[in-house]
């Protein structure tokens, strides 16, 4: 299915948010996620289904000051 990840289209096979993050290379990363504008906590990701055209934002913490 095609979803938008950080404003870029991606074709993925995953059907839930956690699997999509693994497929997209974010597994093991400390990231925050929002699906269609709503924050999704790490503990909920495996239970959140994805649909064609969903918009996923993946944000990683920045270091520095």
N, CA, C, O and CB atoms as a CASP TS submission, in Angstrom:
PFRMAT TS
TARGET T0000
AUTHOR 0000-0000-0000
METHOD Language model
MODEL 1
PARENT N/A
ATOM      1  N   UNK     1       0.837  -1.172   0.000  1.00  0.00           N
ATOM      2  CA  UNK     1       0.000   0.000   0.000  1.00  0.00           C
ATOM      3  C   UNK     1       0.881   1.234   0.000  1.00  0.00           C
ATOM      4  O   UNK     1       2.028   1.187   0.445  1.00  0.00           O
ATOM      5  CB  UNK     1      -0.952  -0.001   1.204  1.00  0.00           C
ATOM      6  N   UNK     2       0.354   2.320  -0.491  1.00  0.00           N
ATOM      7  CA  UNK     2       1.106   3.572  -0.554  1.00  0.00           C
ATOM      8  C   UNK     2       0.696   4.468   0.609  1.00  0.00           C
ATOM      9  O   UNK     2      -0.486   4.749   0.808  1.00  0.00           O
ATOM     10  CB  UNK     2       0.874   4.293  -1.911  1.00  0.00           C
ATOM     11  N   UNK     3       1.707   4.918   1.386  1.00  0.00           N
ATOM     12  CA  UNK     3       1.483   5.892   2.443  1.00  0.00           C
ATOM     13  C   UNK     3       2.483   7.029   2.264  1.00  0.00           C
ATOM     14  O   UNK     3       3.451   6.909   1.513  1.00  0.00           O
ATOM     15  CB  UNK     3       1.618   5.237   3.856  1.00  0.00           C
ATOM     16  N   UNK     4       2.240   8.118   2.955  1.00  0.00           N
ATOM     17  CA  UNK     4       3.144   9.269   2.913  1.00  0.00           C
ATOM     18  C   UNK     4       3.939   9.274   4.218  1.00  0.00           C
ATOM     19  O   UNK     4       3.354   9.308   5.300  1.00  0.00           O
ATOM     20  CB  UNK     4       2.351  10.626   2.714  1.00  0.00           C
ATOM     21  N   UNK     5       5.262   9.241   4.122  1.00  0.00           N
ATOM     22  CA  UNK     5       6.132   9.246   5.293  1.00  0.00           C
ATOM     23  C   UNK     5       6.993  10.487   5.239  1.00  0.00           C
ATOM     24  O   UNK     5       7.799  10.652   4.324  1.00  0.00           O
ATOM     25  CB  UNK     5       7.009   7.963   5.361  1.00  0.00           C
ATOM     26  N   UNK     6       6.826  11.358   6.216  1.00  0.00           N
ATOM     27  CA  UNK     6       7.575  12.617   6.256  1.00  0.00           C
ATOM     28  C   UNK     6       7.504  13.342   4.912  1.00  0.00           C
ATOM     29  O   UNK     6       8.513  13.799   4.376  1.00  0.00           O
ATOM     30  CB  UNK     6       9.042  12.355   6.638  1.00  0.00           C
ATOM     31  N   UNK     7       6.283  13.432   4.388  1.00  0.00           N
ATOM     32  CA  UNK     7       5.958  14.171   3.157  1.00  0.00           C
ATOM     33  C   UNK     7       6.459  13.509   1.868  1.00  0.00           C
ATOM     34  O   UNK     7       6.434  14.131   0.806  1.00  0.00           O
ATOM     35  CB  UNK     7       6.532  15.552   3.246  1.00  0.00           C
ATOM     36  N   UNK     8       6.914  12.247   1.954  1.00  0.00           N
ATOM     37  CA  UNK     8       7.364  11.530   0.755  1.00  0.00           C
ATOM     38  C   UNK     8       6.596  10.220   0.612  1.00  0.00           C
ATOM     39  O   UNK     8       6.410   9.507   1.598  1.00  0.00           O
ATOM     40  CB  UNK     8       8.891  11.257   0.815  1.00  0.00           C
ATOM     41  N   UNK     9       6.146   9.891  -0.603  1.00  0.00           N
ATOM     42  CA  UNK     9       5.396   8.650  -0.794  1.00  0.00           C
ATOM     43  C   UNK     9       6.291   7.414  -0.656  1.00  0.00           C
ATOM     44  O   UNK     9       7.438   7.399  -1.104  1.00  0.00           O
ATOM     45  CB  UNK     9       4.723   8.653  -2.164  1.00  0.00           C
ATOM     46  N   UNK    10       5.734   6.388  -0.025  1.00  0.00           N
ATOM     47  CA  UNK    10       6.422   5.111   0.145  1.00  0.00           C
ATOM     48  C   UNK    10       5.429   3.988  -0.124  1.00  0.00           C
ATOM     49  O   UNK    10       4.261   4.075   0.255  1.00  0.00           O
ATOM     50  CB  UNK    10       7.037   4.985   1.576  1.00  0.00           C
ATOM     51  N   UNK    11       5.896   2.947  -0.772  1.00  0.00           N
ATOM     52  CA  UNK    11       5.105   1.745  -0.984  1.00  0.00           C
ATOM     53  C   UNK    11       5.561   0.732   0.061  1.00  0.00           C
ATOM     54  O   UNK    11       6.738   0.376   0.102  1.00  0.00           O
ATOM     55  CB  UNK    11       5.266   1.184  -2.455  1.00  0.00           C
ATOM     56  N   UNK    12       4.634   0.262   0.913  1.00  0.00           N
ATOM     57  CA  UNK    12       4.997  -0.674   1.973  1.00  0.00           C
ATOM     58  C   UNK    12       4.073  -1.882   1.953  1.00  0.00           C
ATOM     59  O   UNK    12       2.975  -1.833   1.400  1.00  0.00           O
ATOM     60  CB  UNK    12       4.945   0.013   3.345  1.00  0.00           C
ATOM     61  N   UNK    13       4.536  -2.969   2.565  1.00  0.00           N
ATOM     62  CA  UNK    13       3.727  -4.178   2.699  1.00  0.00           C
ATOM     63  C   UNK    13       3.079  -4.254   4.080  1.00  0.00           C
ATOM     64  O   UNK    13       2.089  -4.962   4.262  1.00  0.00           O
ATOM     65  CB  UNK    13       4.585  -5.423   2.450  1.00  0.00           C
ATOM     66  N   UNK    14       3.632  -3.531   5.050  1.00  0.00           N
ATOM     67  CA  UNK    14       3.140  -3.579   6.428  1.00  0.00           C
ATOM     68  C   UNK    14       1.694  -3.106   6.524  1.00  0.00           C
ATOM     69  O   UNK    14       1.244  -2.263   5.748  1.00  0.00           O
ATOM     70  CB  UNK    14       4.025  -2.728   7.334  1.00  0.00           C
ATOM     71  N   UNK    15       0.978  -3.670   7.497  1.00  0.00           N
ATOM     72  CA  UNK    15      -0.421  -3.279   7.696  1.00  0.00           C
ATOM     73  C   UNK    15      -0.650  -2.602   9.045  1.00  0.00           C
ATOM     74  O   UNK    15      -1.758  -2.149   9.333  1.00  0.00           O
ATOM     75  CB  UNK    15      -1.319  -4.497   7.580  1.00  0.00           C
ATOM     76  N   UNK    16       0.401  -2.530   9.878  1.00  0.00           N
ATOM     77  CA  UNK    16       0.281  -1.810  11.146  1.00  0.00           C
ATOM     78  C   UNK    16       1.496  -0.902  11.317  1.00  0.00           C
ATOM     79  O   UNK    16       2.516  -1.066  10.648  1.00  0.00           O
ATOM     80  CB  UNK    16       0.155  -2.801  12.348  1.00  0.00           C
ATOM     81  N   UNK    17       1.362   0.051  12.223  1.00  0.00           N
ATOM     82  CA  UNK    17       2.389   1.082  12.369  1.00  0.00           C
ATOM     83  C   UNK    17       3.731   0.511  12.794  1.00  0.00           C
ATOM     84  O   UNK    17       4.761   0.903  12.246  1.00  0.00           O
ATOM     85  CB  UNK    17       1.943   2.117  13.371  1.00  0.00           C
ATOM     86  N   UNK    18       3.750  -0.401  13.751  1.00  0.00           N
ATOM     87  CA  UNK    18       5.029  -0.949  14.208  1.00  0.00           C
ATOM     88  C   UNK    18       5.753  -1.686  13.082  1.00  0.00           C
ATOM     89  O   UNK    18       6.961  -1.519  12.911  1.00  0.00           O
ATOM     90  CB  UNK    18       4.809  -1.893  15.394  1.00  0.00           C
ATOM     91  N   UNK    19       5.040  -2.486  12.325  1.00  0.00           N
ATOM     92  CA  UNK    19       5.652  -3.204  11.204  1.00  0.00           C
ATOM     93  C   UNK    19       6.151  -2.239  10.141  1.00  0.00           C
ATOM     94  O   UNK    19       7.198  -2.465   9.534  1.00  0.00           O
ATOM     95  CB  UNK    19       4.655  -4.187  10.588  1.00  0.00           C
ATOM     96  N   UNK    20       5.409  -1.167   9.915  1.00  0.00           N
ATOM     97  CA  UNK    20       5.830  -0.166   8.933  1.00  0.00           C
ATOM     98  C   UNK    20       7.128   0.495   9.359  1.00  0.00           C
ATOM     99  O   UNK    20       8.013   0.709   8.531  1.00  0.00           O
ATOM    100  CB  UNK    20       4.739   0.892   8.740  1.00  0.00           C
ATOM    101  N   UNK    21       7.255   0.820  10.633  1.00  0.00           N
ATOM    102  CA  UNK    21       8.492   1.435  11.121  1.00  0.00           C
ATOM    103  C   UNK    21       9.676   0.508  10.919  1.00  0.00           C
ATOM    104  O   UNK    21      10.763   0.957  10.554  1.00  0.00           O
ATOM    105  CB  UNK    21       8.364   1.802  12.601  1.00  0.00           C
ATOM    106  N   UNK    22       9.473  -0.794  11.155  1.00  0.00           N
ATOM    107  CA  UNK    22      10.548  -1.770  10.923  1.00  0.00           C
ATOM    108  C   UNK    22      10.896  -1.833   9.444  1.00  0.00           C
ATOM    109  O   UNK    22      12.071  -1.833   9.077  1.00  0.00           O
ATOM    110  CB  UNK    22      10.136  -3.170  11.432  1.00  0.00           C
ATOM    111  N   UNK    23       9.886  -1.885   8.608  1.00  0.00           N
ATOM    112  CA  UNK    23      10.101  -1.974   7.162  1.00  0.00           C
ATOM    113  C   UNK    23      10.818  -0.741   6.620  1.00  0.00           C
ATOM    114  O   UNK    23      11.620  -0.835   5.691  1.00  0.00           O
ATOM    115  CB  UNK    23       8.769  -2.156   6.443  1.00  0.00           C
ATOM    116  N   UNK    24      10.521   0.411   7.207  1.00  0.00           N
ATOM    117  CA  UNK    24      11.107   1.671   6.747  1.00  0.00           C
ATOM    118  C   UNK    24      12.477   1.951   7.363  1.00  0.00           C
ATOM    119  O   UNK    24      13.103   2.960   7.037  1.00  0.00           O
ATOM    120  CB  UNK    24      10.173   2.813   7.063  1.00  0.00           C
ATOM    121  N   UNK    25      12.950   1.072   8.247  1.00  0.00           N
ATOM    122  CA  UNK    25      14.292   1.219   8.807  1.00  0.00           C
ATOM    123  C   UNK    25      14.359   1.994  10.111  1.00  0.00           C
ATOM    124  O   UNK    25      15.440   2.424  10.514  1.00  0.00           O
ATOM    125  CB  UNK    25      15.160   1.882   7.819  1.00  0.00           C
ATOM    126  N   UNK    26      13.231   2.182  10.777  1.00  0.00           N
ATOM    127  CA  UNK    26      13.219   2.911  12.036  1.00  0.00           C
ATOM    128  C   UNK    26      13.212   1.997  13.250  1.00  0.00           C
ATOM    129  O   UNK    26      13.141   2.487  14.377  1.00  0.00           O
ATOM    130  CB  UNK    26      12.030   3.816  12.085  1.00  0.00           C
ATOM    131  N   UNK    27      13.285   0.684  13.057  1.00  0.00           N
ATOM    132  CA  UNK    27      13.273  -0.256  14.176  1.00  0.00           C
ATOM    133  C   UNK    27      14.484   0.006  15.065  1.00  0.00           C
ATOM    134  O   UNK    27      15.594   0.198  14.570  1.00  0.00           O
ATOM    135  CB  UNK    27      13.270  -1.727  13.669  1.00  0.00           C
ATOM    136  N   UNK    28      14.268   0.012  16.360  1.00  0.00           N
ATOM    137  CA  UNK    28      15.362   0.231  17.302  1.00  0.00           C
ATOM    138  C   UNK    28      15.700   1.685  17.505  1.00  0.00           C
ATOM    139  O   UNK    28      16.465   2.020  18.410  1.00  0.00           O
ATOM    140  CB  UNK    28      16.573  -0.486  16.843  1.00  0.00           C
ATOM    141  N   UNK    29      15.147   2.561  16.684  1.00  0.00           N
ATOM    142  CA  UNK    29      15.398   3.986  16.836  1.00  0.00           C
ATOM    143  C   UNK    29      14.452   4.566  17.875  1.00  0.00           C
ATOM    144  O   UNK    29      13.326   4.098  18.046  1.00  0.00           O
ATOM    145  CB  UNK    29      15.242   4.719  15.490  1.00  0.00           C
ATOM    146  N   UNK    30      14.925   5.578  18.552  1.00  0.00           N
ATOM    147  CA  UNK    30      14.074   6.287  19.497  1.00  0.00           C
ATOM    148  C   UNK    30      13.392   7.406  18.724  1.00  0.00           C
ATOM    149  O   UNK    30      13.978   8.466  18.502  1.00  0.00           O
ATOM    150  CB  UNK    30      14.894   6.843  20.724  1.00  0.00           C
ATOM    151  N   UNK    31      12.147   7.161  18.315  1.00  0.00           N
ATOM    152  CA  UNK    31      11.429   8.126  17.492  1.00  0.00           C
ATOM    153  C   UNK    31      10.044   8.385  18.059  1.00  0.00           C
ATOM    154  O   UNK    31       9.501   7.568  18.803  1.00  0.00           O
ATOM    155  CB  UNK    31      11.326   7.633  16.048  1.00  0.00           C
ATOM    156  N   UNK    32       9.485   9.519  17.706  1.00  0.00           N
ATOM    157  CA  UNK    32       8.097   9.837  17.997  1.00  0.00           C
ATOM    158  C   UNK    32       7.328   9.683  16.692  1.00  0.00           C
ATOM    159  O   UNK    32       7.860   9.949  15.614  1.00  0.00           O
ATOM    160  CB  UNK    32       7.940  11.289  18.602  1.00  0.00           C
ATOM    161  N   UNK    33       6.069   9.251  16.796  1.00  0.00           N
ATOM    162  CA  UNK    33       5.287   9.030  15.584  1.00  0.00           C
ATOM    163  C   UNK    33       3.927   9.721  15.683  1.00  0.00           C
ATOM    164  O   UNK    33       3.315   9.806  16.747  1.00  0.00           O
ATOM    165  CB  UNK    33       5.103   7.527  15.332  1.00  0.00           C
ATOM    166  N   UNK    34       3.488  10.206  14.526  1.00  0.00           N
ATOM    167  CA  UNK    34       2.141  10.757  14.403  1.00  0.00           C
ATOM    168  C   UNK    34       1.536  10.195  13.132  1.00  0.00           C
ATOM    169  O   UNK    34       2.177  10.185  12.081  1.00  0.00           O
ATOM    170  CB  UNK    34       2.151  12.328  14.386  1.00  0.00           C
ATOM    171  N   UNK    35       0.311   9.731  13.227  1.00  0.00           N
ATOM    172  CA  UNK    35      -0.396   9.178  12.080  1.00  0.00           C
ATOM    173  C   UNK    35      -1.593  10.066  11.798  1.00  0.00           C
ATOM    174  O   UNK    35      -2.476  10.233  12.640  1.00  0.00           O
ATOM    175  CB  UNK    35      -0.834   7.700  12.334  1.00  0.00           C
ATOM    176  N   UNK    36      -1.609  10.633  10.598  1.00  0.00           N
ATOM    177  CA  UNK    36      -2.681  11.547  10.186  1.00  0.00           C
ATOM    178  C   UNK    36      -2.883  12.666  11.199  1.00  0.00           C
ATOM    179  O   UNK    36      -4.013  13.068  11.479  1.00  0.00           O
ATOM    180  CB  UNK    36      -3.988  10.780   9.995  1.00  0.00           C
ATOM    181  N   UNK    37      -1.762  13.169  11.752  1.00  0.00           N
ATOM    182  CA  UNK    37      -1.799  14.307  12.652  1.00  0.00           C
ATOM    183  C   UNK    37      -2.019  13.979  14.117  1.00  0.00           C
ATOM    184  O   UNK    37      -2.047  14.891  14.944  1.00  0.00           O
ATOM    185  CB  UNK    37      -2.845  15.214  12.219  1.00  0.00           C
ATOM    186  N   UNK    38      -2.176  12.703  14.469  1.00  0.00           N
ATOM    187  CA  UNK    38      -2.394  12.313  15.857  1.00  0.00           C
ATOM    188  C   UNK    38      -1.205  11.519  16.386  1.00  0.00           C
ATOM    189  O   UNK    38      -0.762  10.557  15.759  1.00  0.00           O
ATOM    190  CB  UNK    38      -3.682  11.491  15.988  1.00  0.00           C
ATOM    191  N   UNK    39      -0.689  11.933  17.552  1.00  0.00           N
ATOM    192  CA  UNK    39       0.432  11.246  18.188  1.00  0.00           C
ATOM    193  C   UNK    39       0.061   9.796  18.484  1.00  0.00           C
ATOM    194  O   UNK    39      -1.052   9.507  18.923  1.00  0.00           O
ATOM    195  CB  UNK    39       0.850  11.969  19.485  1.00  0.00           C
ATOM    196  N   UNK    40       1.009   8.884  18.237  1.00  0.00           N
ATOM    197  CA  UNK    40       0.826   7.466  18.573  1.00  0.00           C
ATOM    198  C   UNK    40       1.984   7.056  19.479  1.00  0.00           C
ATOM    199  O   UNK    40       3.144   7.136  19.076  1.00  0.00           O
ATOM    200  CB  UNK    40       0.765   6.558  17.273  1.00  0.00           C
ATOM    201  N   UNK    41       1.677   6.620  20.689  1.00  0.00           N
ATOM    202  CA  UNK    41       2.725   6.217  21.629  1.00  0.00           C
ATOM    203  C   UNK    41       3.357   4.894  21.195  1.00  0.00           C
ATOM    204  O   UNK    41       2.764   4.118  20.444  1.00  0.00           O
ATOM    205  CB  UNK    41       2.153   6.094  23.058  1.00  0.00           C
ATOM    206  N   UNK    42       4.550   4.663  21.678  1.00  0.00           N
ATOM    207  CA  UNK    42       5.296   3.438  21.340  1.00  0.00           C
ATOM    208  C   UNK    42       4.487   2.194  21.700  1.00  0.00           C
ATOM    209  O   UNK    42       4.484   1.221  20.946  1.00  0.00           O
ATOM    210  CB  UNK    42       6.659   3.412  22.072  1.00  0.00           C
ATOM    211  N   UNK    43       3.808   2.217  22.833  1.00  0.00           N
ATOM    212  CA  UNK    43       3.060   1.039  23.288  1.00  0.00           C
ATOM    213  C   UNK    43       1.834   0.735  22.427  1.00  0.00           C
ATOM    214  O   UNK    43       1.322  -0.383  22.473  1.00  0.00           O
ATOM    215  CB  UNK    43       2.626   1.234  24.721  1.00  0.00           C
ATOM    216  N   UNK    44       1.358   1.691  21.653  1.00  0.00           N
ATOM    217  CA  UNK    44       0.168   1.496  20.823  1.00  0.00           C
ATOM    218  C   UNK    44       0.478   1.139  19.372  1.00  0.00           C
ATOM    219  O   UNK    44      -0.427   0.749  18.635  1.00  0.00           O
ATOM    220  CB  UNK    44      -0.666   2.734  20.853  1.00  0.00           C
ATOM    221  N   UNK    45       1.704   1.259  18.955  1.00  0.00           N
ATOM    222  CA  UNK    45       2.049   1.139  17.530  1.00  0.00           C
ATOM    223  C   UNK    45       1.642  -0.186  16.900  1.00  0.00           C
ATOM    224  O   UNK    45       1.191  -0.202  15.755  1.00  0.00           O
ATOM    225  CB  UNK    45       3.522   1.322  17.355  1.00  0.00           C
ATOM    226  N   UNK    46       1.787  -1.290  17.614  1.00  0.00           N
ATOM    227  CA  UNK    46       1.454  -2.603  17.042  1.00  0.00           C
ATOM    228  C   UNK    46      -0.049  -2.752  16.822  1.00  0.00           C
ATOM    229  O   UNK    46      -0.479  -3.582  16.021  1.00  0.00           O
ATOM    230  CB  UNK    46       1.958  -3.727  17.958  1.00  0.00           C
ATOM    231  N   UNK    47      -0.846  -1.959  17.523  1.00  0.00           N
ATOM    232  CA  UNK    47      -2.306  -2.059  17.442  1.00  0.00           C
ATOM    233  C   UNK    47      -2.923  -1.063  16.462  1.00  0.00           C
ATOM    234  O   UNK    47      -4.135  -1.079  16.246  1.00  0.00           O
ATOM    235  CB  UNK    47      -2.905  -1.850  18.810  1.00  0.00           C
ATOM    236  N   UNK    48      -2.107  -0.202  15.872  1.00  0.00           N
ATOM    237  CA  UNK    48      -2.631   0.841  14.989  1.00  0.00           C
ATOM    238  C   UNK    48      -2.540   0.378  13.536  1.00  0.00           C
ATOM    239  O   UNK    48      -1.444   0.249  12.991  1.00  0.00           O
ATOM    240  CB  UNK    48      -1.856   2.175  15.187  1.00  0.00           C
ATOM    241  N   UNK    49      -3.696   0.128  12.907  1.00  0.00           N
ATOM    242  CA  UNK    49      -3.683  -0.307  11.506  1.00  0.00           C
ATOM    243  C   UNK    49      -3.383   0.857  10.567  1.00  0.00           C
ATOM    244  O   UNK    49      -3.667   2.014  10.876  1.00  0.00           O
ATOM    245  CB  UNK    49      -5.026  -0.944  11.133  1.00  0.00           C
ATOM    246  N   UNK    50      -2.809   0.529   9.426  1.00  0.00           N
ATOM    247  CA  UNK    50      -2.541   1.529   8.395  1.00  0.00           C
ATOM    248  C   UNK    50      -3.508   1.337   7.238  1.00  0.00           C
ATOM    249  O   UNK    50      -3.985   0.230   6.986  1.00  0.00           O
ATOM    250  CB  UNK    50      -1.076   1.439   7.903  1.00  0.00           C
ATOM    251  N   UNK    51      -3.790   2.432   6.537  1.00  0.00           N
ATOM    252  CA  UNK    51      -4.667   2.382   5.370  1.00  0.00           C
ATOM    253  C   UNK    51      -4.007   3.150   4.230  1.00  0.00           C
ATOM    254  O   UNK    51      -3.174   4.028   4.457  1.00  0.00           O
ATOM    255  CB  UNK    51      -6.077   2.971   5.697  1.00  0.00           C
ATOM    256  N   UNK    52      -4.383   2.814   3.024  1.00  0.00           N
ATOM    257  CA  UNK    52      -3.884   3.492   1.821  1.00  0.00           C
ATOM    258  C   UNK    52      -4.017   5.006   1.993  1.00  0.00           C
ATOM    259  O   UNK    52      -5.083   5.512   2.348  1.00  0.00           O
ATOM    260  CB  UNK    52      -4.657   3.015   0.552  1.00  0.00           C
ATOM    261  N   UNK    53      -2.920   5.719   1.737  1.00  0.00           N
ATOM    262  CA  UNK    53      -2.945   7.177   1.784  1.00  0.00           C
ATOM    263  C   UNK    53      -2.702   7.793   3.144  1.00  0.00           C
ATOM    264  O   UNK    53      -2.702   9.018   3.267  1.00  0.00           O
ATOM    265  CB  UNK    53      -4.229   7.646   1.291  1.00  0.00           C
ATOM    266  N   UNK    54      -2.491   6.967   4.192  1.00  0.00           N
ATOM    267  CA  UNK    54      -2.204   7.519   5.515  1.00  0.00           C
ATOM    268  C   UNK    54      -0.956   8.386   5.461  1.00  0.00           C
ATOM    269  O   UNK    54      -0.061   8.173   4.643  1.00  0.00           O
ATOM    270  CB  UNK    54      -2.030   6.393   6.552  1.00  0.00           C
ATOM    271  N   UNK    55      -0.920   9.371   6.357  1.00  0.00           N
ATOM    272  CA  UNK    55       0.223  10.275   6.461  1.00  0.00           C
ATOM    273  C   UNK    55       0.933  10.004   7.788  1.00  0.00           C
ATOM    274  O   UNK    55       0.368  10.216   8.861  1.00  0.00           O
ATOM    275  CB  UNK    55      -0.226  11.776   6.357  1.00  0.00           C
ATOM    276  N   UNK    56       2.172   9.534   7.699  1.00  0.00           N
ATOM    277  CA  UNK    56       2.969   9.190   8.866  1.00  0.00           C
ATOM    278  C   UNK    56       4.112  10.190   9.013  1.00  0.00           C
ATOM    279  O   UNK    56       4.845  10.464   8.063  1.00  0.00           O
ATOM    280  CB  UNK    56       3.514   7.744   8.756  1.00  0.00           C
ATOM    281  N   UNK    57       4.245  10.725  10.216  1.00  0.00           N
ATOM    282  CA  UNK    57       5.380  11.588  10.542  1.00  0.00           C
ATOM    283  C   UNK    57       6.232  10.849  11.560  1.00  0.00           C
ATOM    284  O   UNK    57       5.726  10.370  12.575  1.00  0.00           O
ATOM    285  CB  UNK    57       4.911  12.990  11.093  1.00  0.00           C
ATOM    286  N   UNK    58       7.530  10.761  11.284  1.00  0.00           N
ATOM    287  CA  UNK    58       8.474  10.103  12.185  1.00  0.00           C
ATOM    288  C   UNK    58       9.529  11.128  12.564  1.00  0.00           C
ATOM    289  O   UNK    58      10.240  11.650  11.705  1.00  0.00           O
ATOM    290  CB  UNK    58       9.123   8.831  11.524  1.00  0.00           C
ATOM    291  N   UNK    59       9.623  11.410  13.849  1.00  0.00           N
ATOM    292  CA  UNK    59      10.545  12.439  14.341  1.00  0.00           C
ATOM    293  C   UNK    59      11.553  11.824  15.282  1.00  0.00           C
ATOM    294  O   UNK    59      11.186  11.103  16.210  1.00  0.00           O
ATOM    295  CB  UNK    59       9.783  13.573  15.046  1.00  0.00           C
ATOM    296  N   UNK    60      12.835  12.108  15.047  1.00  0.00           N
ATOM    297  CA  UNK    60      13.907  11.632  15.910  1.00  0.00           C
ATOM    298  C   UNK    60      14.413  12.798  16.750  1.00  0.00           C
ATOM    299  O   UNK    60      14.465  13.932  16.275  1.00  0.00           O
ATOM    300  CB  UNK    60      15.062  11.001  15.078  1.00  0.00           C
ATOM    301  N   UNK    61      14.790  12.518  18.012  1.00  0.00           N
ATOM    302  CA  UNK    61      15.323  13.600  18.852  1.00  0.00           C
ATOM    303  C   UNK    61      16.641  14.121  18.297  1.00  0.00           C
ATOM    304  O   UNK    61      17.433  13.372  17.725  1.00  0.00           O
ATOM    305  CB  UNK    61      15.517  13.117  20.298  1.00  0.00           C
ATOM    306  N   UNK    62      16.856  15.406  18.475  1.00  0.00           N
ATOM    307  CA  UNK    62      18.102  16.037  18.005  1.00  0.00           C
ATOM    308  C   UNK    62      18.993  16.311  19.200  1.00  0.00           C
ATOM    309  O   UNK    62      18.513  16.644  20.283  1.00  0.00           O
ATOM    310  CB  UNK    62      17.815  17.358  17.220  1.00  0.00           C
ATOM    311  N   UNK    63      20.296  16.168  18.994  1.00  0.00           N
ATOM    312  CA  UNK    63      21.252  16.476  20.053  1.00  0.00           C
ATOM    313  C   UNK    63      21.909  17.811  19.747  1.00  0.00           C
ATOM    314  O   UNK    63      21.938  18.275  18.607  1.00  0.00           O
ATOM    315  CB  UNK    63      22.317  15.355  20.194  1.00  0.00           C
ATOM    316  N   UNK    64      22.421  18.396  20.778  1.00  0.00           N
ATOM    317  CA  UNK    64      23.115  19.665  20.594  1.00  0.00           C
ATOM    318  C   UNK    64      22.446  20.755  21.414  1.00  0.00           C
ATOM    319  O   UNK    64      21.555  20.488  22.221  1.00  0.00           O
ATOM    320  CB  UNK    64      23.148  20.056  19.110  1.00  0.00           C
ATOM    321  N   UNK    65      22.876  21.949  21.201  1.00  0.00           N
ATOM    322  CA  UNK    65      22.285  23.004  22.017  1.00  0.00           C
ATOM    323  C   UNK    65      22.545  24.308  21.500  1.00  0.00           C
ATOM    324  O   UNK    65      22.108  25.301  22.083  1.00  0.00           O
ATOM    325  CB  UNK    65      22.746  22.953  23.368  1.00  0.00           C
TER
END
